[in-house]
Coordinates of C-alpha atoms in Angstrom, one line a residue:
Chain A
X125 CA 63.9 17.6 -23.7
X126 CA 61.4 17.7 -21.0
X127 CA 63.1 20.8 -19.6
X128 CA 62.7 22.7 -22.5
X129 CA 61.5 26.3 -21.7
X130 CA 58.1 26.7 -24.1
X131 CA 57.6 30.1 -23.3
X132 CA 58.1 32.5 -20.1
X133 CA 58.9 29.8 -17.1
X134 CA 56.8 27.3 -18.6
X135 CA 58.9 24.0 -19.7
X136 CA 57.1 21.4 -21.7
X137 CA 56.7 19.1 -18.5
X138 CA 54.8 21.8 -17.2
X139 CA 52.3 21.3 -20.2
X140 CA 52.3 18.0 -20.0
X141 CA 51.6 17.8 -16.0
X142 CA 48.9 20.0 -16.7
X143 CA 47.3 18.1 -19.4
X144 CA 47.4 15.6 -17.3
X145 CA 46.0 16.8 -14.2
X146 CA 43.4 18.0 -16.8
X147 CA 42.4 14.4 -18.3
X148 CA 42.4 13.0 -14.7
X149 CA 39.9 15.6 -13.4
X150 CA 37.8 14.6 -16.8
X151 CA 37.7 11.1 -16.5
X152 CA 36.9 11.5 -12.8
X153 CA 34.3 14.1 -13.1
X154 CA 33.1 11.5 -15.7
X155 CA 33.0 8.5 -13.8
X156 CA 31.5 10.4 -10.6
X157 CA 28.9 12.1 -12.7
X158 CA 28.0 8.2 -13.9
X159 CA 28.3 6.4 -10.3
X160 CA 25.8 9.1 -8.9
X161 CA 23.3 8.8 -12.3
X162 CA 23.0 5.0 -11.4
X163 CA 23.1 5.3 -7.5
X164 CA 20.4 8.1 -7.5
X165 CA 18.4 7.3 -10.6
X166 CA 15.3 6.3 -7.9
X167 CA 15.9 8.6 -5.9
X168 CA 15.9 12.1 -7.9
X169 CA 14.3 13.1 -10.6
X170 CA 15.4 13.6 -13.8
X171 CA 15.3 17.0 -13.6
X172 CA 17.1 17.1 -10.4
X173 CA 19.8 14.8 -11.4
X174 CA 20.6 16.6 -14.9
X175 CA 21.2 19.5 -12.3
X176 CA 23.3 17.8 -9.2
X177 CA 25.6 16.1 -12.2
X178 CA 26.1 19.0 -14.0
X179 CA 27.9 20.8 -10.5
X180 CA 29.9 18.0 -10.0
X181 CA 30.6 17.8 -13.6
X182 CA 31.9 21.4 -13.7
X183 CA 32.5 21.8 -10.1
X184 CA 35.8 19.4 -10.3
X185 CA 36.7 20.9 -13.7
X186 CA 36.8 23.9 -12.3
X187 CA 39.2 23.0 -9.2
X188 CA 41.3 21.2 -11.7
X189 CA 41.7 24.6 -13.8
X190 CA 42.6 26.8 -11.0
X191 CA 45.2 23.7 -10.7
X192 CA 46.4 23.8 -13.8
X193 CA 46.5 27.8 -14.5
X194 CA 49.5 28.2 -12.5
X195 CA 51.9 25.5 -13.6
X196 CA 51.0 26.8 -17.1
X197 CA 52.2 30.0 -16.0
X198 CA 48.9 32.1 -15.3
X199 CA 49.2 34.2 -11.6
X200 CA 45.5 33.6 -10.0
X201 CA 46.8 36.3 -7.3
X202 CA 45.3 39.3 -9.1
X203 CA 42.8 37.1 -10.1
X204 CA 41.9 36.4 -6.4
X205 CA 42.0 39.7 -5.0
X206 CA 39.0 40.6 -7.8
X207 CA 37.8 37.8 -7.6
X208 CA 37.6 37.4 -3.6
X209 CA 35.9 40.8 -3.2
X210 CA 33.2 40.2 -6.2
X211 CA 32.9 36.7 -4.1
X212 CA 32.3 38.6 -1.0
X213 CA 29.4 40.7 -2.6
X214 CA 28.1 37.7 -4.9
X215 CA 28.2 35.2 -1.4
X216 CA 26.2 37.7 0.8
X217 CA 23.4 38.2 -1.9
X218 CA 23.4 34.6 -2.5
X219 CA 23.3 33.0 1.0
X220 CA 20.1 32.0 1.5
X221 CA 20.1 30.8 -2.5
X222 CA 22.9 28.8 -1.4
X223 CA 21.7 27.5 2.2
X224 CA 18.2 26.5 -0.1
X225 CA 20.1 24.7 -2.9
X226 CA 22.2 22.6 0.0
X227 CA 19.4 22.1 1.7
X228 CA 17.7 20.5 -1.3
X229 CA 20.2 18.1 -1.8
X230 CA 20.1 17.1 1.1
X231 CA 16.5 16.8 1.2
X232 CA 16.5 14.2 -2.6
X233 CA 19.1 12.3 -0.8
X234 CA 18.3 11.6 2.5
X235 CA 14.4 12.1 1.4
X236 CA 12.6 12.6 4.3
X237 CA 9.3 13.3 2.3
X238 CA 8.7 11.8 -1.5
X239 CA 5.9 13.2 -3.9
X240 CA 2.5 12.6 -2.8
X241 CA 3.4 12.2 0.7
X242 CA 0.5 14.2 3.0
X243 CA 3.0 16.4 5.2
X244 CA 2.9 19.2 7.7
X245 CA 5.8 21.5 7.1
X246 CA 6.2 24.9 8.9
X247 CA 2.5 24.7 9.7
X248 CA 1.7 23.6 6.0
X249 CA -1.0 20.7 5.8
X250 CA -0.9 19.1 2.3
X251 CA 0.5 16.6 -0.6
X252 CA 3.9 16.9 -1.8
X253 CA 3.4 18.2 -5.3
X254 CA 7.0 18.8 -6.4
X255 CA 10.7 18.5 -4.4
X256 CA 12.6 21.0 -6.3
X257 CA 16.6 22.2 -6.1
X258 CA 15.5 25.5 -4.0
X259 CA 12.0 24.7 -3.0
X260 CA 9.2 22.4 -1.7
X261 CA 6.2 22.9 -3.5
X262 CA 3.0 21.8 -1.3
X263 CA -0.8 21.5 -2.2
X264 CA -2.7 22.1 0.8
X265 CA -5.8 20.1 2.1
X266 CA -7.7 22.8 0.5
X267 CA -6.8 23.0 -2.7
X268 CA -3.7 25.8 -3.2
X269 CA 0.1 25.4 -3.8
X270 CA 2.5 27.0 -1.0
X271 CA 6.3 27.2 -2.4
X272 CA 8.4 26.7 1.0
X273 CA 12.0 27.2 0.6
X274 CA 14.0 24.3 1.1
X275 CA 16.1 25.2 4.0
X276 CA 12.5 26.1 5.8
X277 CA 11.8 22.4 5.0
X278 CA 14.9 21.3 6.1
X279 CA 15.5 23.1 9.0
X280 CA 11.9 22.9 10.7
X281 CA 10.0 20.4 12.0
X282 CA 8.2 18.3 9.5
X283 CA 5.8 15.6 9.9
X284 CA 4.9 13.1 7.4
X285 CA 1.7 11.3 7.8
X286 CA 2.6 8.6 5.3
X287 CA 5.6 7.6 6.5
X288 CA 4.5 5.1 8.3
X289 CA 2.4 1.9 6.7
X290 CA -0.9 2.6 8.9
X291 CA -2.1 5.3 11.5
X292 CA -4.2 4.8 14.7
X293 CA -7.7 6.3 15.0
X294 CA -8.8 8.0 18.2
X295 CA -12.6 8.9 19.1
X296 CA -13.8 9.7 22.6
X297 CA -17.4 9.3 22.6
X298 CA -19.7 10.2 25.7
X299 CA -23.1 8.3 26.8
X300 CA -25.5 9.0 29.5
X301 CA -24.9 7.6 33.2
X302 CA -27.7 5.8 33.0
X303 CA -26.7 3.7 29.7
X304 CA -24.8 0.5 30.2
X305 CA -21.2 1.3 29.0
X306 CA -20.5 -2.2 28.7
X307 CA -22.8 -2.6 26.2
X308 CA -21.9 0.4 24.2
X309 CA -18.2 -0.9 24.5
X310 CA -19.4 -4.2 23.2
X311 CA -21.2 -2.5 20.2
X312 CA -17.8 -0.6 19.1
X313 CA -16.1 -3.1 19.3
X314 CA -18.5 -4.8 16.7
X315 CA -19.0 -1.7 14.4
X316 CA -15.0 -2.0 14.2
X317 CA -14.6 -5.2 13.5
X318 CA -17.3 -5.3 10.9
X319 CA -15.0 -2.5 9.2
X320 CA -13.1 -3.8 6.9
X321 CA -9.9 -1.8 6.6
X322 CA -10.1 -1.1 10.5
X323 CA -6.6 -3.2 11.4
X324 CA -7.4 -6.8 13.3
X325 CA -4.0 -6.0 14.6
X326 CA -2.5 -4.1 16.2
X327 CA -6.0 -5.1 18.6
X328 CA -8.5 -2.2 18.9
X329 CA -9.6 -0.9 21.7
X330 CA -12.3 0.9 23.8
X331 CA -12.7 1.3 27.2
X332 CA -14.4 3.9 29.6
X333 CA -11.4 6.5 30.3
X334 CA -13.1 9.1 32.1
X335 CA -16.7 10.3 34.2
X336 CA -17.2 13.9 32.6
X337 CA -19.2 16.5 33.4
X338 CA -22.3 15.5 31.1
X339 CA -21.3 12.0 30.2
X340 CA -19.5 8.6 30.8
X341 CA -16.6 8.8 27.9
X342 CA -15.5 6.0 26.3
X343 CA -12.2 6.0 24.5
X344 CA -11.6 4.7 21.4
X345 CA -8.8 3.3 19.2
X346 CA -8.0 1.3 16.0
X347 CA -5.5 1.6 13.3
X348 CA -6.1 2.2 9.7
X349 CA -3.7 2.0 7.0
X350 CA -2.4 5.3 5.9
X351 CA -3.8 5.8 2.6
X352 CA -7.7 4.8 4.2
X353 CA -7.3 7.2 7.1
X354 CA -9.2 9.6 6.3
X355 CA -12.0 7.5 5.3
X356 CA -12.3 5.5 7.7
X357 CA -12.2 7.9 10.9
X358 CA -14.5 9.7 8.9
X359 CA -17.1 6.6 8.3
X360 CA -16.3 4.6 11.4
X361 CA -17.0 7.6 14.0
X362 CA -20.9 7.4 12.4
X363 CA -21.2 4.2 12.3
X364 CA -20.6 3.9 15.8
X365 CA -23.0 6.4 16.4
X366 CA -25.7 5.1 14.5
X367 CA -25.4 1.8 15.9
X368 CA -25.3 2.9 19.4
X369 CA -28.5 4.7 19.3
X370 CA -29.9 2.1 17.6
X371 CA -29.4 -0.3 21.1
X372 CA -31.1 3.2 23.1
X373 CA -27.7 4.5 24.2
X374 CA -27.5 8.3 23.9
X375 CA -24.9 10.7 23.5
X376 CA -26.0 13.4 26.2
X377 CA -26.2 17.2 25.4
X378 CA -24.5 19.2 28.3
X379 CA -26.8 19.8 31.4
X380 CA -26.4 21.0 34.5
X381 CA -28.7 19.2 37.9
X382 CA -30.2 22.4 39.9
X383 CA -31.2 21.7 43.7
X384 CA -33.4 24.5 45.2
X385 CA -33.2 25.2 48.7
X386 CA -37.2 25.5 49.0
X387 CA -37.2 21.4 48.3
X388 CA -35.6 20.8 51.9
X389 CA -38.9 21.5 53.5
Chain B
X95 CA -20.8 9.6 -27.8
X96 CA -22.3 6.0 -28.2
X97 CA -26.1 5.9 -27.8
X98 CA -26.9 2.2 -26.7
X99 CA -30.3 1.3 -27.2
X100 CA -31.9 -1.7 -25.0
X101 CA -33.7 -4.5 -27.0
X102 CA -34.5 -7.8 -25.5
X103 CA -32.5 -10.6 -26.8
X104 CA -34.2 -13.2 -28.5
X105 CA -32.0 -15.8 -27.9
X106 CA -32.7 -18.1 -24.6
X107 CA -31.3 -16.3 -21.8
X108 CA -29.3 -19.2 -19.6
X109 CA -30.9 -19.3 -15.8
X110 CA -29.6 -20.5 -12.7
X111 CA -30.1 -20.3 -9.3
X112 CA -26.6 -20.5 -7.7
X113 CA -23.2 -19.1 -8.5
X114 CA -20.9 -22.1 -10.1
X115 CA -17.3 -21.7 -11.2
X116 CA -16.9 -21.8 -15.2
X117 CA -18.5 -20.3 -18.2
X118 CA -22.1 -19.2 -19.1
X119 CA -23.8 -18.5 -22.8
X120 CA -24.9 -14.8 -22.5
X121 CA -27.6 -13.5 -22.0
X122 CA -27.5 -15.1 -18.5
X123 CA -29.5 -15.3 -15.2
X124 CA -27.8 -15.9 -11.7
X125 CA -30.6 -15.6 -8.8
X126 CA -28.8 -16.8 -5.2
X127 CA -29.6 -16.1 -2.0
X128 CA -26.4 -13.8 -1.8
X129 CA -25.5 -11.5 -5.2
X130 CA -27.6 -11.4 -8.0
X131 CA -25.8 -11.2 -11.8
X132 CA -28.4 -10.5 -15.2
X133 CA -26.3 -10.2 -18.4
X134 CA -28.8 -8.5 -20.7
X135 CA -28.9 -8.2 -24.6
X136 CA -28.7 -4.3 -25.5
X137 CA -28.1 -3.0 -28.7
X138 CA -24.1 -3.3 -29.7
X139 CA -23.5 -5.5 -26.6
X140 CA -24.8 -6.5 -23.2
X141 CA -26.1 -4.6 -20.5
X142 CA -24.5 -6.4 -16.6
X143 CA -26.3 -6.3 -13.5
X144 CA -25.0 -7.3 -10.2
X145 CA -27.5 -6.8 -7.2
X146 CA -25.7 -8.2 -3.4
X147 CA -22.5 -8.7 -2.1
X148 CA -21.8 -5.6 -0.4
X149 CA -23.1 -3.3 -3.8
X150 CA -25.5 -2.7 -6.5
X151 CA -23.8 -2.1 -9.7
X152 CA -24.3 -2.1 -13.2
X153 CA -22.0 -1.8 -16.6
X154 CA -22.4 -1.9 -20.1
X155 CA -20.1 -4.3 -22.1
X156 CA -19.8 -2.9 -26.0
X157 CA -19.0 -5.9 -27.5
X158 CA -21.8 -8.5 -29.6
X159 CA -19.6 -11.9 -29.1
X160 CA -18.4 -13.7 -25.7
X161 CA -19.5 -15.9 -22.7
X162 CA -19.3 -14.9 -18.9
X163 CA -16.5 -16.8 -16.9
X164 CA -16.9 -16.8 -12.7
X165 CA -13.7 -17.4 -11.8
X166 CA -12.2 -17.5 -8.4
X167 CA -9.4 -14.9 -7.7
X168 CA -6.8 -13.9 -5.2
X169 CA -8.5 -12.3 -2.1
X170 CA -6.7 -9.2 -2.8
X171 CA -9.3 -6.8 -4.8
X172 CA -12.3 -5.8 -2.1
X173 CA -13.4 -3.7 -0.8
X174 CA -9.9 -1.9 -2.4
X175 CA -7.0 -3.6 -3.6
X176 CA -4.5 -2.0 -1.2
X177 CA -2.1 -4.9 -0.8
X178 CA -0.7 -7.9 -2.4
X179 CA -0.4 -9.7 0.8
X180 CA -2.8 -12.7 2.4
X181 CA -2.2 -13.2 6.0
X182 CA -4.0 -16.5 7.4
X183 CA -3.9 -16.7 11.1
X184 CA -4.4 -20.0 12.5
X185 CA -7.0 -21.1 15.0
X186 CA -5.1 -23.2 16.5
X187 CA -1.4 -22.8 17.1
X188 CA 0.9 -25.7 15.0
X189 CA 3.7 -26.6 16.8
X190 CA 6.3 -28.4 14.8
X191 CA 9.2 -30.6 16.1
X192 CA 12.7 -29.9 14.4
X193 CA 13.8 -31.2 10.7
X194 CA 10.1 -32.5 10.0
X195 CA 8.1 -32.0 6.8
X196 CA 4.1 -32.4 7.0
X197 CA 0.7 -31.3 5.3
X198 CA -1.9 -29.4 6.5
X199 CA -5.2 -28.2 4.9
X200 CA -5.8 -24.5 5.8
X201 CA -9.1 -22.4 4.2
X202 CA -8.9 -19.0 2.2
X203 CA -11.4 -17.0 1.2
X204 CA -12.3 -16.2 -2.3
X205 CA -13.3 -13.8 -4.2
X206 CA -15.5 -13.8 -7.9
X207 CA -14.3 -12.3 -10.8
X208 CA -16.6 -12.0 -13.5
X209 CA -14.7 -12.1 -16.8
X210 CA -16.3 -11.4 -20.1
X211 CA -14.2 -13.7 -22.6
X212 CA -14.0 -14.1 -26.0
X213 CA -11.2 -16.1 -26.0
X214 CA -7.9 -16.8 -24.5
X215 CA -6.0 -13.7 -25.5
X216 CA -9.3 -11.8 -25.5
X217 CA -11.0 -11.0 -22.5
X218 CA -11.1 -8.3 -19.5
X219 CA -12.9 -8.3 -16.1
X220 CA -15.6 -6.3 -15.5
X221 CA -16.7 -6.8 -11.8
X222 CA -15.2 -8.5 -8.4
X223 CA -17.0 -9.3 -5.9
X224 CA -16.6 -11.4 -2.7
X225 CA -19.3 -13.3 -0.6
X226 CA -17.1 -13.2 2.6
X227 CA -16.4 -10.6 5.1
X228 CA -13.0 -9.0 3.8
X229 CA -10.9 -7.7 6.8
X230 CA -6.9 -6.2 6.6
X231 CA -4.6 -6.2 9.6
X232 CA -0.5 -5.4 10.0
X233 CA 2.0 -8.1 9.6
X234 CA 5.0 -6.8 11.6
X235 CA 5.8 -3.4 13.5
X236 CA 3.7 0.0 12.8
X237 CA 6.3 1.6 11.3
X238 CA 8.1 -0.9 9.1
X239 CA 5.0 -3.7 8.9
X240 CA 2.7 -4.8 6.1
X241 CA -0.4 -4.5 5.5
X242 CA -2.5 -7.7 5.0
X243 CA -5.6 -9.3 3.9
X244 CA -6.7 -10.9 7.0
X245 CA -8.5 -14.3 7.6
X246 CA -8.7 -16.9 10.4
X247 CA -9.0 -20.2 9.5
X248 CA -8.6 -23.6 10.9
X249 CA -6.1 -26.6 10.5
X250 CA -7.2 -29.7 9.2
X251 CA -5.6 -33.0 8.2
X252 CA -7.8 -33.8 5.3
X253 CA -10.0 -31.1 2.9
X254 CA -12.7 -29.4 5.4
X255 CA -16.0 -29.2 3.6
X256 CA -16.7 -25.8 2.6
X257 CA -18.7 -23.5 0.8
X258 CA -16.8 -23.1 -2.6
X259 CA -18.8 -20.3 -3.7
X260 CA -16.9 -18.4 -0.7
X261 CA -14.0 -20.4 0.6
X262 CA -11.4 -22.3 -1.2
X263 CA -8.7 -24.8 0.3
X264 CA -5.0 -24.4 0.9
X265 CA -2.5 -27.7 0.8
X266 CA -0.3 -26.4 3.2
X267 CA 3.2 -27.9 3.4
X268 CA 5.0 -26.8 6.5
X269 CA 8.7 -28.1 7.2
X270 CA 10.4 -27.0 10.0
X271 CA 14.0 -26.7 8.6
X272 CA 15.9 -25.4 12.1
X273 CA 16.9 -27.3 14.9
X274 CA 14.5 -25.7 16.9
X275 CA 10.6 -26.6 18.3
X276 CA 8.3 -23.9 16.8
X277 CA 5.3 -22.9 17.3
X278 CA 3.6 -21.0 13.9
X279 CA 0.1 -18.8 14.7
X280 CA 0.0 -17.4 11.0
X281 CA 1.1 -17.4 7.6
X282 CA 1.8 -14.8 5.1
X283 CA 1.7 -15.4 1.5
X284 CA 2.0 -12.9 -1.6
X285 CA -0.1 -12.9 -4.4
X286 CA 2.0 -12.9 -7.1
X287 CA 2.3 -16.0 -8.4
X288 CA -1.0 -17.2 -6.1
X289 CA -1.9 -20.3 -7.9
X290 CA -5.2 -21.1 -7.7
X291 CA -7.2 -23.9 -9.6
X292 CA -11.2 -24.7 -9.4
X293 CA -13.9 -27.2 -10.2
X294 CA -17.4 -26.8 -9.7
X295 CA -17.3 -28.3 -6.2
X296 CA -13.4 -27.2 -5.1
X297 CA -11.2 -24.6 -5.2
X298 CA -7.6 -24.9 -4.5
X299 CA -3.9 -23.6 -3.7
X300 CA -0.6 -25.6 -3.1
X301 CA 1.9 -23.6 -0.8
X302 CA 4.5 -24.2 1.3
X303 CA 5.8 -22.8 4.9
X304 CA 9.9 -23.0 5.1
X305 CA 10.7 -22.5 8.9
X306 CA 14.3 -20.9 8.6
X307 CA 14.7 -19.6 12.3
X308 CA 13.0 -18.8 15.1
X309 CA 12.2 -15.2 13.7
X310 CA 12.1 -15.9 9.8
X311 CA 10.1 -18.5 7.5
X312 CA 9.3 -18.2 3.3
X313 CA 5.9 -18.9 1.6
X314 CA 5.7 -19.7 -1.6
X315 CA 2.8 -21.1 -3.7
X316 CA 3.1 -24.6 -6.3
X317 CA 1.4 -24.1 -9.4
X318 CA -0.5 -27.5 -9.0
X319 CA -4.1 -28.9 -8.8
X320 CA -5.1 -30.6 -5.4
X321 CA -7.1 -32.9 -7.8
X322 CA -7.2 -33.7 -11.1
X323 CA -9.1 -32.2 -13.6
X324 CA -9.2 -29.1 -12.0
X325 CA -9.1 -25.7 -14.3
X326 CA -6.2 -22.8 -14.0
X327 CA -7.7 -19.7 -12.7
X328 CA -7.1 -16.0 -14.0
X329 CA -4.2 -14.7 -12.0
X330 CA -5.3 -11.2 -12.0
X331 CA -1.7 -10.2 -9.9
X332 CA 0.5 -11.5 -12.3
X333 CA -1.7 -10.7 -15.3
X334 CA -1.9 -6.7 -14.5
X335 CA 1.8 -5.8 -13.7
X336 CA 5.3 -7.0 -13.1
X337 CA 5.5 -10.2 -10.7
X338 CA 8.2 -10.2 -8.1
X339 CA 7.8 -14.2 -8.1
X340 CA 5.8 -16.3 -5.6
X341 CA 7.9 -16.4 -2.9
X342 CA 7.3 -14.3 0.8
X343 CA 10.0 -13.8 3.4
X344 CA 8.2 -13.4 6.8
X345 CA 10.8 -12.0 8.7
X346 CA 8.4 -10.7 12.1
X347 CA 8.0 -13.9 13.1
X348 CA 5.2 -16.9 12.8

């Protein structure tokens, strides 16, 4: 009975074999579609997700109807031959597209930057507004949104500032040759410790790295946590100051000692 | 937009001249060497002042009924409230001898939330402050470490004396649950489920210290009094969002 010839070549165990291949490929397009919604659900946004399921979604129903159309007596050969030199045309107009949409994946998978991380990509300095399918969009320190395509983020270098939990702090500050740089290191070191989110630990640290030109320069670092950086180079590096010149220690201008020959006699 | 008028209450306006854990009838005067707090009578509610402790700031509370509670907090919430984490580094190292269970008394520092209340389901905070010098530091490696409130403090075998305006005490219990000497410099706890409980004179916290290994040990925090008739504090961590319980795996070591 099975053999029995429907129509053309095509027996009713053809029919049946393709119905189901068809109901495999549904329930396992399904159950994919399901395992990456939970697996991925804080990792990708809605949007996002709606999108990456619906390609695997129609993605494996699609291989499983080029499966099927042949057993059910449908030639894809002639099908092919269109079809592989509209392909041809369609894939060279959409590489980059494509190369952009991979990349994105990637980039809500592996997630080397969230939204709201401060990040430097392709010479871009700003907040993660937005990781889309085919771009990154990026609001600079200065207020605008640049739209980088997703393989560019991919691809390039990228730093992300807030990818660790603090960042360290680095001043060099100069004072005369006649000021006591032990003393200056000694009131640093207080200004730091009286600020609060400058880190006990890792241990700050100043020390006189270099003689310059114009001045003795004292090196300086402490760690901050990430979100206070800003705030705290910003307020420490004064406060130092202030207090420093409050003791009489000066940070010099530059100057340059002239000897005249006429002085030797 | 709400125009509030200032009139001067008629009613006595309560006075003192040092902070003190509890309640106060509104209007109310607080005049300390450190912070000074005047709850004024407006019209349609009260007018708060605080002057000291690191700001000058000033609110208006729209509402005609309620008392002002001082009640001592997590140390988690000045200058910013950037991490749920306490990290109390011991003076003095405490090295503990295998399977052994004993009590400590460690100090925290505290800080003041001023809580207008109308009654138990009915009440918000309107100012923190602390009278100590807050300081944060990292609790493990740059990259994967937390960030901590920071305090030093030493061990004791019976309750210090302290200021309780400023400094509360910890019942520490430490047990030492490997087979191995250890020696423990510090002690993280997080502030969900930070139990604290106060009196005019004390302020206190029941924890614990599990030693598991040589690299890993677990706070956790026992919702007790260290005496009795001592009054539950506001948990402001568990009170604002989700808690994630009491407990605190230090795995960077001790």
């Amino acid at each position: 009975m099975l053999d029995y010839t429907l129509f053309g070549d095509v027996r009713a165990l053809d029919l049946i074999i393709a119905a189901l291949i068809f109901f495999f490929a549904l329930i396992l397009a399904k159950v994919l579609t399901l395992y990456f919604r939970s697996s991925l659900r804080d990792k990708i946004n809605k949007q996002h997700m709606e999108i990456l399921t619906k390609v695997i979604f129609y993605g494996i129903m699609a291989v499983a109807i080029l499966w099927i159309l042949p057993t059910i007596g449908v030639e894809l050969s002639g099908l092919l031959v269109a079809g592989g030199i509209f392909g041809l045309a369609i894939g060279f107009a959409s590489q980059s597209i494509v190369a952009n949409l991979i990349s994105g994946m990637f980039l809500m998978v592996e997630r080397p930057i969230k939204i709201g991380d401060l990040v430097e990509i392709d010479e871009h300095n700003g907040y993660v507004e937005d990781i889309r399918v085919i771009s990154t969009v990026i609001r600079t320190l200065d207020g605008t949104s640049v739209r980088i395509p997703n393989e560019i983020v991919f691809t390039s270098s990228l730093t992300n500032f807030w990818d660790n939990t603090v960042r360290r702090i680095n001043y060099e500050i100069g004072i005369r040759y006649s000021d006591d740089a032990e003393k200056a290191i000694q009131i640093i070191n207080e200004t730091i410790d009286n600020e609060p989110m400058a880190l006990k630990n890792p241990p700050p640290f100043a020390f006189v790295d270099n003689l310059g030109d114009n001045s003795v320069n004292i090196f300086v670092r402490f760690w901050a946590p990430y979100s206070e950086y800003f705030t705290v180079k910003r307020d420490t590096l004064w406060k130092i100051k202030l207090a420093i010149e409050k003791e009489g220690i000066q940070i010099p201008f530059p100057q340059r000692v002239l000897w005249y020959g006429d002085d030797e006699s | 937009m709400v125009t509030v008028e200032e009139t001067r209450n008629q009613v006595s306006i309560s006075e003192a001249n040092e902070l003190s854990w509890g309640g106060y009838d509104l209007p109310l005067s607080i005049t300390s060497p450190e912070v000074s707090l005047l709850v004024e009578k407006i019209s349609g509610g009260y007018r708060y002042h605080r002057k000291g402790a690191g700001a000058e700031i000033e609110k208006i509370v729209l509402s005609n009924y309620g008392k002002l509670y001082l009640n001592p907090t997590e140390p988690l919430n000045t200058p910013k409230e950037i991490t749920p984490y306490l990290l109390l580094e011991f003076s003095q190292p405490i090295i503990v001898d295998p399977k052994t269970s004993t009590d400590v008394y460690a100090t925290v520092p505290l800080e003041t939330a001023c809580v207008f209340y109308v009654n138990e389901t009915d009440f918000t905070i309107i100012d923190i402050f602390t009278l100590t010098q807050p300081k944060f530091t990292l609790y493990g490696s740059v990259s994967r470490g937390l960030v901590c409130k920071y305090w030093n403090t030493g061990v004791y075998f019976s309750v210090p004396p302290v200021d309780p305006r400023m400094i509360g005490i910890m019942e520490l219990n430490i047990r030492n649950n490997s087979s191995r000497w250890v020696e423990i410099s510090k002690a993280v706890f997080s502030a969900y489920g930070m139990k604290i409980y106060y009196k005019s004179n004390l302020v206190s916290l029941k924890a614990s210290m599990r030693i598991i290994n040589e690299e890993t040990a677990e706070t956790n925090f026992f919702d007790q009094p260290l005496e009795e008739g001592m009054q539950s504090s506001i948990e402001l961590f568990s009170q604002n969002r989700l808690s994630f319980g009491s407990k605190m795996v230090m795995k960077e070591g001790y």
